[in-house]
Amino acid sequence: MWRQSTSFAWKNLTDPLVRRQFQKLAVLGDAILPEDKYAEFLRIAADMEDIYSQAKVDNLSLDPDLTRIFASSRNAEDLKKYWVGWRDATGKKIRSQYVKFVELSNEAARANGFNDSGELWREPYESLTFEDDMAEQWEILRPFYLEMHAYVRKKLVKLYGEEVVKLDGPIPAHLLGTAKTFGLSLGLYALPNFTCPLEFSLLPRIPPPECVNGAGNMWGQSWSHLQDITRPFPDKQDVDITPEMVRRNLTAIQMFKISEDFFTSLGMKRMTPEFWHYSELEKPEDRAMVCHASAWDMCADDDFRIKQCTVPTQEDLVTVHHEMGHIQYYQQYADQPNAFREGANPGFHEAIGDVLALSVVTPKHLHKIGFLDKVENDTEAEINFLMSMALEKIAFLPFGYLTDLWRWDVFRGSVDNLNDRWWQLRQQYQGLCPPVRRSETDFDPGAKYHVPGNIPYIRYFFSFILQFQLQEVLCREAGHVGPLHTCDIYGSHAAGDKLAALLRLGSSIPWQDALARITGGSGKLDARPLLNYFAPLRRHIRDSLGNSTVGWTSGDHNICP
């Protein structure tokens, strides 16, 4: 099809939709490589994925073992050990393969008419100023992130002491995946066959799932598991429903049914019989599988699937909605020509499920679906809720931005020291540092699934901004009155119709035009709704910081000071 399409003088066609289809078909991607090089490209990609999926530290896999440890332990030395071990088992082993992979990827990009793979990856955003546009959005968001960083660092200093976390320094990266257990946050949390111990020292190396609040984060991109030490008003309601989900022994199927119910409440599509038959919703016991959740359009009738190692936590319930958002998008644009069966841009695809999740996690909605007994409607409970959201949404922003900044530089050939550049960016944008000295024998970017998986990452940064922009529109359509963070669009067919109209377009028109249709505005990405959503929390953080340092001193980015 690519050979046929590129034989036409399609740029002279007058029908914009036909010309747009040719434009998309004219980019073949990696398959443009000569047969022998394409085979090598695929072999390297498969090898890197195998290394990642089979990696273990002390015979512990990432999911659920290491993530459970990072979600419960407060032993800095243990966390350091597993942090280093995971990077030794993944990134270090794929470094040489990744260098060759970049070489072949760039060769394919040039054959497609681009200077390098980074330029090819940015093509779907249809903007010659895309890099500058993203830099502009980051500068708008950066001051709030710096304040969040200072607030969390202050709490970590109190927990670990200044010998571990410096008052004005970057935060050691291995400390940001740790969290509460039910035992610590709720006292002795009794279950039918287990009582979670109050002290972490009493926990087994891998705490039982019923004692862990979600999954720890190996990369410091989410701080949601620091809720127990960062909650502004500890005596107020905790909106985490994980304990209730565990008490009910909620299954993966039930969690996906909850998500389907949200979509159908908006008048949108149900999942197909093929979805329920072919999806892999729990970790299989008979084989290794990358547990990173993903959604799949098999481009065959009604065959849409999700692969996810689902566990009963609030975090996974949000992930379920995220992945179901992909499926809903697939279903809505299924009647488009094949070339348009994709999101308006990759960031749109990532944002859709997260928009619904903004409603799902509100105390009002959790009460409505029976997981919270009551809703505390006061300022302190509101600030607690916003903090829980910011630990996920705001903490992620710099990581979502810098991951592809690093890869774009690598693709351009402007990086000689791959690991050094990685930690330079992580200190510059995230204010994080590695707990042990890193060198060029390490390859820490490769410890993140999307790097060996060759999945562009700027889409997530884009989507974290877009989802609040879309939420503002949908809440207005649903007739919501009040602050944006209190909005629940569940049951609003008006909001559902508005969203479905956007999804049905696929990529048939530029994303700027699609965004303009739903917002009634200019079609530009806008970070202001995100900042409006968190405005009450930001005021609280500023007040609580007092004379604390905001920002961090720069130094040797390859080791914590």
Coordinates of C-alpha atoms in Angstrom, one line a residue:
M1 CA 0.0 0.0 0.0
W2 CA 2.9 2.3 0.8
R3 CA 4.5 1.6 -2.6
Q4 CA 1.2 2.2 -4.4
S5 CA 0.4 5.4 -2.5
T6 CA 3.9 7.0 -3.0
S7 CA 3.6 6.3 -6.8
F8 CA 0.8 8.9 -7.0
A9 CA 1.3 12.7 -7.3
W10 CA -1.0 12.9 -4.2
K11 CA 0.2 16.4 -3.2
N12 CA -1.6 17.8 -6.3
L13 CA -5.0 16.2 -5.2
T14 CA -7.7 18.8 -4.5
D15 CA -9.9 16.7 -2.1
P16 CA -8.4 17.5 1.4
L17 CA -9.6 14.2 2.9
V18 CA -8.1 12.1 0.1
R19 CA -4.9 14.1 0.2
R20 CA -4.7 13.6 3.9
Q21 CA -5.0 9.8 3.6
F22 CA -2.2 9.8 1.1
Q23 CA -0.1 11.9 3.4
K24 CA -0.5 9.4 6.2
L25 CA 0.1 6.4 4.0
A26 CA 3.3 7.9 2.6
V27 CA 5.0 7.4 5.9
L28 CA 5.8 3.7 6.2
G29 CA 7.9 3.8 9.4
D30 CA 10.5 1.2 10.4
A31 CA 9.3 -1.3 7.8
I32 CA 10.9 0.9 5.1
L33 CA 14.2 -0.6 6.0
P34 CA 15.8 -3.2 3.7
E35 CA 14.7 -6.7 4.6
D36 CA 17.9 -7.8 6.3
K37 CA 18.1 -4.6 8.4
Y38 CA 14.4 -4.7 9.2
A39 CA 14.8 -8.3 10.5
E40 CA 17.7 -7.1 12.7
F41 CA 15.6 -4.2 13.9
L42 CA 12.8 -6.5 14.9
R43 CA 15.2 -9.0 16.6
I44 CA 16.8 -6.2 18.7
A45 CA 13.3 -4.9 19.7
A46 CA 12.2 -8.4 20.7
D47 CA 15.4 -9.0 22.6
M48 CA 15.1 -5.8 24.6
E49 CA 11.5 -6.6 25.4
D50 CA 12.4 -10.1 26.5
I51 CA 15.1 -8.8 28.8
Y52 CA 12.6 -6.3 30.4
S53 CA 9.8 -8.8 30.8
Q54 CA 12.0 -11.5 32.3
A55 CA 14.1 -9.2 34.5
K56 CA 14.2 -10.1 38.2
V57 CA 16.1 -8.9 41.3
D58 CA 16.7 -11.6 43.9
N59 CA 14.2 -13.7 42.0
L60 CA 11.6 -11.0 42.4
S61 CA 9.8 -9.7 39.3
L62 CA 8.8 -6.0 38.8
D63 CA 5.1 -6.8 39.0
P64 CA 3.9 -7.5 41.6
D65 CA 7.0 -8.2 43.8
L66 CA 9.2 -5.1 43.5
T67 CA 6.3 -2.7 43.0
R68 CA 4.8 -4.1 46.2
I69 CA 8.1 -3.5 48.1
F70 CA 8.3 0.0 46.8
A71 CA 4.7 0.6 47.9
S72 CA 5.4 -0.4 51.5
S73 CA 9.0 -0.3 52.6
R74 CA 10.5 2.7 54.3
N75 CA 13.9 1.1 54.6
A76 CA 16.1 3.4 52.5
E77 CA 18.9 0.8 52.2
D78 CA 16.5 -1.9 51.0
L79 CA 14.9 0.5 48.5
K80 CA 18.4 1.5 47.2
K81 CA 19.3 -2.2 46.7
Y82 CA 16.2 -3.0 44.7
W83 CA 16.4 0.4 42.8
V84 CA 19.9 -0.5 41.7
G85 CA 19.1 -4.1 41.1
W86 CA 16.3 -3.3 38.7
R87 CA 18.5 -1.1 36.6
D88 CA 21.3 -3.7 36.5
A89 CA 18.7 -6.3 35.4
T90 CA 17.2 -4.2 32.6
G91 CA 19.0 -1.0 31.3
K92 CA 22.5 -2.2 31.8
K93 CA 21.8 -5.3 29.8
I94 CA 20.3 -3.6 26.8
R95 CA 22.6 -0.6 26.4
S96 CA 24.6 -1.9 23.5
Q97 CA 21.5 -3.2 21.7
Y98 CA 19.8 0.2 22.2
V99 CA 22.7 2.0 20.5
K100 CA 22.3 -0.2 17.4
F101 CA 18.5 0.1 17.6
V102 CA 18.8 3.9 17.4
E103 CA 21.1 3.6 14.4
L104 CA 18.5 1.5 12.5
S105 CA 15.6 3.6 13.7
N106 CA 17.3 6.8 12.4
E107 CA 18.0 5.1 9.1
A108 CA 14.4 4.2 8.7
A109 CA 13.3 7.8 9.6
R110 CA 15.7 9.2 6.9
A111 CA 14.2 6.8 4.3
N112 CA 10.8 8.2 5.2
G113 CA 12.0 11.7 4.5
F114 CA 12.8 12.9 8.1
N115 CA 16.1 14.0 9.6
D116 CA 15.9 11.5 12.5
S117 CA 13.5 9.4 14.5
G118 CA 12.6 12.3 16.8
E119 CA 11.3 14.3 13.9
L120 CA 9.3 11.3 12.7
W121 CA 7.8 10.9 16.1
R122 CA 6.8 14.6 16.2
E123 CA 5.1 14.4 12.8
P124 CA 1.6 13.4 14.1
Y125 CA 1.5 16.6 16.1
E126 CA 1.4 18.6 12.8
S127 CA 3.3 21.6 14.2
L128 CA 6.6 23.0 13.1
T129 CA 6.9 24.6 16.5
F130 CA 6.0 21.6 18.6
E131 CA 9.2 21.4 20.6
D132 CA 8.8 25.1 21.5
D133 CA 5.1 24.7 22.2
M134 CA 5.9 21.9 24.7
A135 CA 8.7 24.0 26.3
E136 CA 6.2 26.9 26.7
Q137 CA 3.7 24.6 28.4
W138 CA 6.3 23.3 30.8
E139 CA 7.4 26.8 31.8
I140 CA 3.8 27.6 32.7
L141 CA 3.6 24.5 34.9
R142 CA 7.1 24.6 36.3
P143 CA 6.5 27.0 39.2
F144 CA 3.7 24.8 40.6
Y145 CA 5.9 21.7 40.3
L146 CA 8.8 23.5 42.1
E147 CA 6.4 24.2 45.0
M148 CA 5.2 20.6 45.1
H149 CA 8.8 19.4 45.1
A150 CA 9.7 21.7 48.0
Y151 CA 6.6 20.5 50.0
V152 CA 7.3 16.8 49.5
R153 CA 11.0 17.2 50.1
K154 CA 10.2 18.9 53.5
K155 CA 8.1 15.9 54.5
L156 CA 10.8 13.5 53.4
V157 CA 13.5 15.4 55.4
K158 CA 11.3 15.0 58.5
L159 CA 10.9 11.2 57.8
Y160 CA 14.4 10.3 56.8
G161 CA 16.6 13.1 58.2
E162 CA 18.9 15.5 56.6
E163 CA 21.7 12.9 56.2
V164 CA 19.4 11.2 53.6
V165 CA 17.5 14.1 52.1
K166 CA 19.1 17.6 51.9
L167 CA 16.9 20.6 52.7
D168 CA 17.9 22.4 49.5
G169 CA 19.0 19.5 47.3
P170 CA 17.4 17.2 44.8
I171 CA 15.3 14.3 46.2
P172 CA 16.9 10.8 46.1
A173 CA 14.9 9.0 43.4
H174 CA 14.5 5.7 45.2
L175 CA 12.5 7.3 48.1
L176 CA 9.6 8.5 45.9
G177 CA 8.0 5.1 45.3
T178 CA 7.4 4.4 48.9
A179 CA 4.0 4.5 50.5
K180 CA 1.8 3.6 53.4
T181 CA 0.5 0.2 54.2
F182 CA -2.9 -0.1 55.7
G183 CA -1.3 -1.0 59.0
L184 CA 0.5 2.3 59.2
S185 CA -2.3 4.5 58.0
L186 CA -5.2 2.9 59.7
G187 CA -3.8 1.1 62.7
L188 CA -4.2 -2.7 62.8
Y189 CA -6.3 -3.3 59.7
A190 CA -8.0 -6.6 60.3
L191 CA -8.8 -9.0 57.4
P192 CA -10.3 -12.4 57.6
N193 CA -7.0 -14.3 57.5
F194 CA -4.4 -11.6 58.1
T195 CA -3.8 -8.5 60.3
C196 CA -1.4 -6.0 58.8
P197 CA 1.4 -5.3 61.2
L198 CA 1.8 -1.8 62.4
E199 CA 5.6 -1.7 62.1
F200 CA 7.3 -2.0 58.7
S201 CA 10.1 -4.0 60.4
L202 CA 7.5 -6.7 61.0
L203 CA 6.5 -7.0 57.4
P204 CA 7.8 -9.9 55.3
R205 CA 10.1 -8.9 52.4
I206 CA 7.1 -8.9 50.1
P207 CA 4.0 -7.7 52.0
P208 CA 0.8 -9.5 51.3
P209 CA -1.4 -7.6 48.7
E210 CA -4.0 -6.8 51.2
C211 CA -1.5 -4.8 53.2
V212 CA -0.3 -2.6 50.3
N213 CA -1.9 0.6 49.1
G214 CA -1.4 0.3 45.3
A215 CA 1.9 -0.3 43.6
G216 CA 5.1 1.5 44.3
N217 CA 6.8 3.5 41.5
M218 CA 10.2 2.4 40.4
W219 CA 11.0 5.6 38.4
G220 CA 9.9 8.5 40.7
Q221 CA 7.3 9.6 38.2
S222 CA 4.4 9.2 40.6
W223 CA 4.5 10.2 44.3
S224 CA 0.9 9.0 45.1
H225 CA 2.3 6.5 47.6
L226 CA 3.5 9.3 49.8
Q227 CA 0.0 10.3 50.8
D228 CA 0.4 9.2 54.4
I229 CA 3.2 11.7 55.1
T230 CA 2.0 14.5 52.7
R231 CA -1.7 14.6 53.6
P232 CA -2.3 18.2 54.8
F233 CA -5.0 17.3 57.3
P234 CA -4.4 13.7 58.5
D235 CA -7.6 13.6 60.6
K236 CA -9.8 14.2 57.6
Q237 CA -11.2 11.7 55.2
D238 CA -8.9 9.5 53.2
V239 CA -10.5 9.1 49.8
D240 CA -8.4 6.0 48.9
I241 CA -10.9 3.1 48.3
T242 CA -8.3 0.4 48.1
P243 CA -9.1 -1.1 51.5
E244 CA -12.8 -1.3 50.6
M245 CA -11.9 -2.9 47.2
V246 CA -9.7 -5.5 49.0
R247 CA -12.5 -6.1 51.6
R248 CA -14.9 -6.9 48.8
N249 CA -12.4 -9.0 47.0
L250 CA -13.1 -7.0 43.9
T251 CA -12.2 -9.0 40.7
A252 CA -10.6 -7.6 37.5
I253 CA -13.8 -8.3 35.6
Q254 CA -15.8 -6.3 38.2
M255 CA -13.3 -3.4 37.9
F256 CA -13.7 -3.3 34.1
K257 CA -17.5 -3.6 34.4
I258 CA -17.4 -0.5 36.7
S259 CA -15.5 1.3 33.9
E260 CA -17.9 0.1 31.2
D261 CA -20.8 1.4 33.3
F262 CA -19.3 4.9 33.3
F263 CA -19.0 5.0 29.5
T264 CA -22.5 3.7 29.0
S265 CA -23.9 6.2 31.5
L266 CA -22.7 8.8 29.0
G267 CA -24.5 7.1 26.2
M268 CA -21.3 5.7 24.7
K269 CA -20.5 2.2 23.5
R270 CA -20.3 -1.1 25.5
M271 CA -17.4 -3.4 25.2
T272 CA -17.8 -6.2 22.5
P273 CA -18.1 -9.9 23.2
E274 CA -14.6 -10.3 21.6
F275 CA -13.2 -7.8 24.2
W276 CA -14.4 -9.9 27.1
H277 CA -13.3 -13.2 25.4
Y278 CA -9.8 -12.2 24.2
S279 CA -8.5 -9.6 26.7
E280 CA -5.9 -10.6 29.3
L281 CA -7.0 -8.8 32.4
E282 CA -4.9 -10.6 35.1
K283 CA -1.3 -11.7 35.2
P284 CA -1.0 -15.3 33.8
E285 CA 0.6 -17.9 35.9
D286 CA 2.0 -20.0 33.1
R287 CA 4.3 -17.6 31.3
A288 CA 6.2 -14.3 31.5
M289 CA 4.3 -11.2 30.4
V290 CA 5.1 -7.5 30.4
C291 CA 2.6 -6.2 32.9
H292 CA 2.6 -2.7 31.6
A293 CA -1.1 -2.1 30.7
S294 CA -1.9 -1.7 27.0
A295 CA -5.0 -1.5 24.8
W296 CA -5.1 -3.1 21.3
D297 CA -7.2 -2.5 18.2
M298 CA -6.9 -5.7 16.2
C299 CA -8.5 -4.0 13.1
A300 CA -10.8 -7.0 12.7
D301 CA -14.5 -6.5 13.1
D302 CA -15.2 -5.9 16.9
D303 CA -11.9 -7.3 18.2
F304 CA -10.5 -4.9 20.7
R305 CA -8.4 -6.1 23.7
I306 CA -6.7 -5.0 26.8
K307 CA -3.6 -6.6 28.4
Q308 CA -3.3 -5.7 32.1
C309 CA -2.1 -7.4 35.3
T310 CA -5.0 -6.0 37.3
V311 CA -5.1 -5.9 41.1
P312 CA -7.8 -4.5 43.4
T313 CA -6.4 -1.0 44.1
Q314 CA -7.7 2.5 43.4
E315 CA -4.7 3.1 41.3
D316 CA -5.5 0.1 39.1
L317 CA -9.1 1.2 38.9
V318 CA -7.9 4.5 37.3
T319 CA -5.6 2.5 35.0
V320 CA -8.6 0.4 33.9
H321 CA -10.5 3.6 32.9
H322 CA -7.4 4.9 31.1
E323 CA -7.1 1.7 29.0
M324 CA -10.9 1.5 28.4
G325 CA -10.6 5.0 27.1
H326 CA -8.3 3.7 24.4
I327 CA -10.9 1.0 23.5
Q328 CA -13.7 3.5 23.4
Y329 CA -11.7 5.6 21.0
Y330 CA -11.0 2.5 18.8
Q331 CA -14.7 1.8 18.7
Q332 CA -15.8 5.3 17.9
Y333 CA -13.5 5.8 14.9
A334 CA -13.8 2.2 13.6
D335 CA -15.8 3.4 10.6
Q336 CA -13.1 5.8 9.5
P337 CA -10.8 4.9 6.6
N338 CA -7.9 2.9 7.8
A339 CA -5.5 5.8 7.6
F340 CA -7.6 7.8 10.0
R341 CA -8.1 5.0 12.6
E342 CA -5.9 6.7 15.2
G343 CA -6.2 9.5 17.7
A344 CA -6.3 13.1 16.6
N345 CA -2.7 12.9 17.9
P346 CA -1.1 10.4 20.2
G347 CA -1.7 12.6 23.2
F348 CA -5.5 12.6 22.6
H349 CA -5.5 8.8 22.8
E350 CA -3.8 8.9 26.2
A351 CA -6.2 11.6 27.6
I352 CA -9.6 10.1 27.0
G353 CA -9.8 7.5 29.7
D354 CA -8.0 9.9 32.1
V355 CA -10.7 12.5 31.6
L356 CA -13.3 10.1 32.9
A357 CA -11.0 9.1 35.7
L358 CA -11.1 12.7 36.9
S359 CA -14.7 12.2 37.6
V360 CA -14.3 8.6 38.9
V361 CA -11.9 9.5 41.7
T362 CA -14.0 12.4 43.1
P363 CA -15.3 11.6 46.6
K364 CA -18.8 12.4 45.3
H365 CA -18.6 9.7 42.6
L366 CA -16.9 7.1 44.9
H367 CA -19.8 7.7 47.3
K368 CA -22.3 7.4 44.5
I369 CA -21.1 4.0 43.4
G370 CA -20.9 2.8 47.0
F371 CA -17.2 2.8 47.9
L372 CA -17.3 5.7 50.3
D373 CA -19.8 5.9 53.2
K374 CA -19.9 9.6 53.2
V375 CA -18.5 12.7 51.6
E376 CA -16.9 15.4 53.8
N377 CA -17.7 18.7 52.1
D378 CA -15.2 21.1 53.8
T379 CA -12.0 22.9 52.8
E380 CA -9.7 20.5 54.6
A381 CA -11.1 17.4 53.0
E382 CA -11.0 19.2 49.6
I383 CA -7.3 20.0 50.1
N384 CA -6.5 16.4 51.0
F385 CA -8.2 15.2 47.9
L386 CA -6.3 17.7 45.7
M387 CA -3.0 16.6 47.3
S388 CA -3.7 13.0 46.4
M389 CA -4.4 14.0 42.8
A390 CA -1.3 16.3 42.6
L391 CA 1.0 13.5 43.8
E392 CA 0.0 11.7 40.6
K393 CA -0.7 14.5 38.1
I394 CA 1.8 17.3 39.0
A395 CA 4.6 15.0 40.0
F396 CA 4.5 13.3 36.6
L397 CA 4.8 16.3 34.4
P398 CA 8.6 16.8 34.3
F399 CA 9.2 13.0 33.8
G400 CA 6.6 13.0 31.0
Y401 CA 8.5 15.9 29.4
L402 CA 12.1 15.0 29.8
T403 CA 11.9 11.3 28.7
D404 CA 11.5 12.3 25.1
L405 CA 13.8 15.4 25.4
W406 CA 16.5 12.8 26.1
R407 CA 15.5 10.6 23.2
W408 CA 15.2 13.5 20.8
D409 CA 18.8 14.5 21.6
V410 CA 19.9 10.9 21.3
F411 CA 18.3 10.6 17.9
R412 CA 19.9 13.8 16.8
G413 CA 23.3 12.4 17.7
S414 CA 24.0 15.2 20.1
V415 CA 24.5 13.0 23.1
D416 CA 27.9 11.2 23.7
N417 CA 27.2 10.1 27.2
L418 CA 23.8 8.6 27.3
N419 CA 23.4 8.0 31.1
D420 CA 25.1 11.2 32.1
R421 CA 22.6 13.2 29.9
W422 CA 19.7 11.2 31.4
W423 CA 20.6 12.2 35.0
Q424 CA 21.4 15.8 33.9
L425 CA 17.8 16.1 32.7
R426 CA 16.3 14.4 35.7
Q427 CA 18.0 16.8 38.0
Q428 CA 17.3 19.8 35.9
Y429 CA 13.6 19.1 35.4
Q430 CA 12.5 16.7 38.2
G431 CA 15.0 17.7 40.9
L432 CA 15.9 14.1 41.5
C433 CA 19.2 12.4 42.0
P434 CA 20.4 8.7 42.0
P435 CA 21.1 7.1 45.4
V436 CA 24.4 5.6 44.1
R437 CA 26.9 6.9 41.6
R438 CA 25.9 6.3 38.0
S439 CA 28.3 5.9 35.1
E440 CA 28.3 5.1 31.4
T441 CA 28.4 1.4 32.1
D442 CA 24.8 2.0 33.3
F443 CA 21.8 2.7 31.1
D444 CA 19.1 3.9 33.4
P445 CA 16.6 5.1 30.8
G446 CA 16.4 1.4 29.7
A447 CA 14.8 0.6 33.1
K448 CA 11.7 2.3 32.0
Y449 CA 9.4 0.1 29.7
H450 CA 8.8 2.8 27.1
V451 CA 12.5 3.1 26.2
P452 CA 13.2 -0.5 25.2
G453 CA 9.6 -0.8 24.0
N454 CA 10.3 2.2 21.7
I455 CA 7.1 4.0 22.7
P456 CA 7.2 7.8 22.4
Y457 CA 6.5 9.5 25.7
I458 CA 5.7 13.1 25.1
R459 CA 2.1 12.0 24.4
Y460 CA 1.7 11.5 28.2
F461 CA 2.9 15.1 29.0
F462 CA 0.5 16.4 26.3
S463 CA -2.3 14.3 27.6
F464 CA -1.9 15.4 31.2
I465 CA -2.6 18.9 30.1
L466 CA -5.3 18.1 27.6
Q467 CA -7.4 16.0 30.0
F468 CA -8.1 19.0 32.2
Q469 CA -8.9 21.1 29.2
L470 CA -11.4 18.5 28.0
Q471 CA -12.8 18.1 31.5
E472 CA -13.5 21.8 31.7
V473 CA -15.5 21.5 28.4
L474 CA -17.4 18.3 29.4
C475 CA -18.3 19.7 32.9
R476 CA -19.7 22.8 31.3
E477 CA -21.7 20.6 28.9
A478 CA -22.9 18.5 31.9
G479 CA -24.2 21.6 33.6
H480 CA -21.7 21.4 36.5
V481 CA -21.6 24.3 38.9
G482 CA -18.6 24.8 41.2
P483 CA -14.9 24.2 41.2
L484 CA -13.5 21.9 38.4
H485 CA -12.1 19.4 40.9
T486 CA -15.6 18.6 42.2
C487 CA -17.1 17.8 38.8
D488 CA -18.5 14.3 38.0
I489 CA -19.9 13.9 34.5
Y490 CA -21.3 10.4 35.2
G491 CA -24.7 10.1 33.6
S492 CA -24.5 13.1 31.3
H493 CA -25.5 12.2 27.8
A494 CA -24.8 15.8 26.7
A495 CA -21.1 15.4 27.8
G496 CA -21.0 11.9 26.3
D497 CA -22.3 13.2 22.9
K498 CA -19.7 16.0 22.9
L499 CA -16.9 13.5 23.7
A500 CA -18.1 10.9 21.2
A501 CA -18.2 13.5 18.4
L502 CA -14.5 14.2 19.0
L503 CA -13.6 10.5 19.1
R504 CA -15.4 9.7 15.9
L505 CA -13.2 12.0 14.0
G506 CA -10.1 9.9 14.5
S507 CA -7.2 11.7 12.8
S508 CA -9.3 12.8 9.8
I509 CA -8.7 16.5 10.6
P510 CA -5.7 18.2 12.3
W511 CA -5.9 17.9 16.1
Q512 CA -5.9 21.7 16.4
D513 CA -9.2 21.7 14.4
A514 CA -10.6 18.8 16.4
L515 CA -9.8 20.6 19.7
A516 CA -11.3 23.8 18.4
R517 CA -14.6 22.0 17.6
I518 CA -15.0 20.6 21.2
T519 CA -13.8 23.7 23.1
G520 CA -15.1 26.4 20.8
G521 CA -11.8 28.1 21.2
S522 CA -8.5 28.5 19.2
G523 CA -7.5 24.9 19.2
K524 CA -4.4 25.4 21.2
L525 CA -3.2 23.2 24.1
D526 CA -3.9 25.2 27.3
A527 CA -2.5 24.4 30.8
R528 CA -4.7 26.9 32.6
P529 CA -7.6 24.5 33.3
L530 CA -5.0 22.2 35.0
L531 CA -3.8 25.1 37.2
N532 CA -7.4 26.1 37.9
Y533 CA -8.2 22.6 39.1
F534 CA -5.4 22.6 41.7
A535 CA -5.6 26.3 42.7
P536 CA -6.9 25.7 46.3
L537 CA -4.1 23.2 46.9
R538 CA -1.4 25.6 45.5
R539 CA -2.5 28.3 47.9
H540 CA -2.2 25.8 50.8
I541 CA 1.2 24.7 49.7
R542 CA 2.5 28.2 49.4
D543 CA 1.2 29.0 52.9
S544 CA 2.8 25.9 54.4
L545 CA 6.2 26.3 52.9
G546 CA 7.0 29.4 54.9
N547 CA 10.7 30.1 54.4
S548 CA 11.5 26.7 53.0
T549 CA 13.8 26.6 49.9
V550 CA 11.9 26.2 46.6
G551 CA 14.1 24.6 43.9
W552 CA 17.4 22.8 44.5
T553 CA 21.1 23.4 44.3
S554 CA 22.7 21.9 41.2
G555 CA 25.7 19.8 41.5
D556 CA 27.0 16.4 40.4
H557 CA 23.9 14.9 38.8
N558 CA 25.3 11.4 38.9
I559 CA 25.0 11.0 42.7
C560 CA 22.9 12.4 45.4
P561 CA 24.8 15.0 47.5

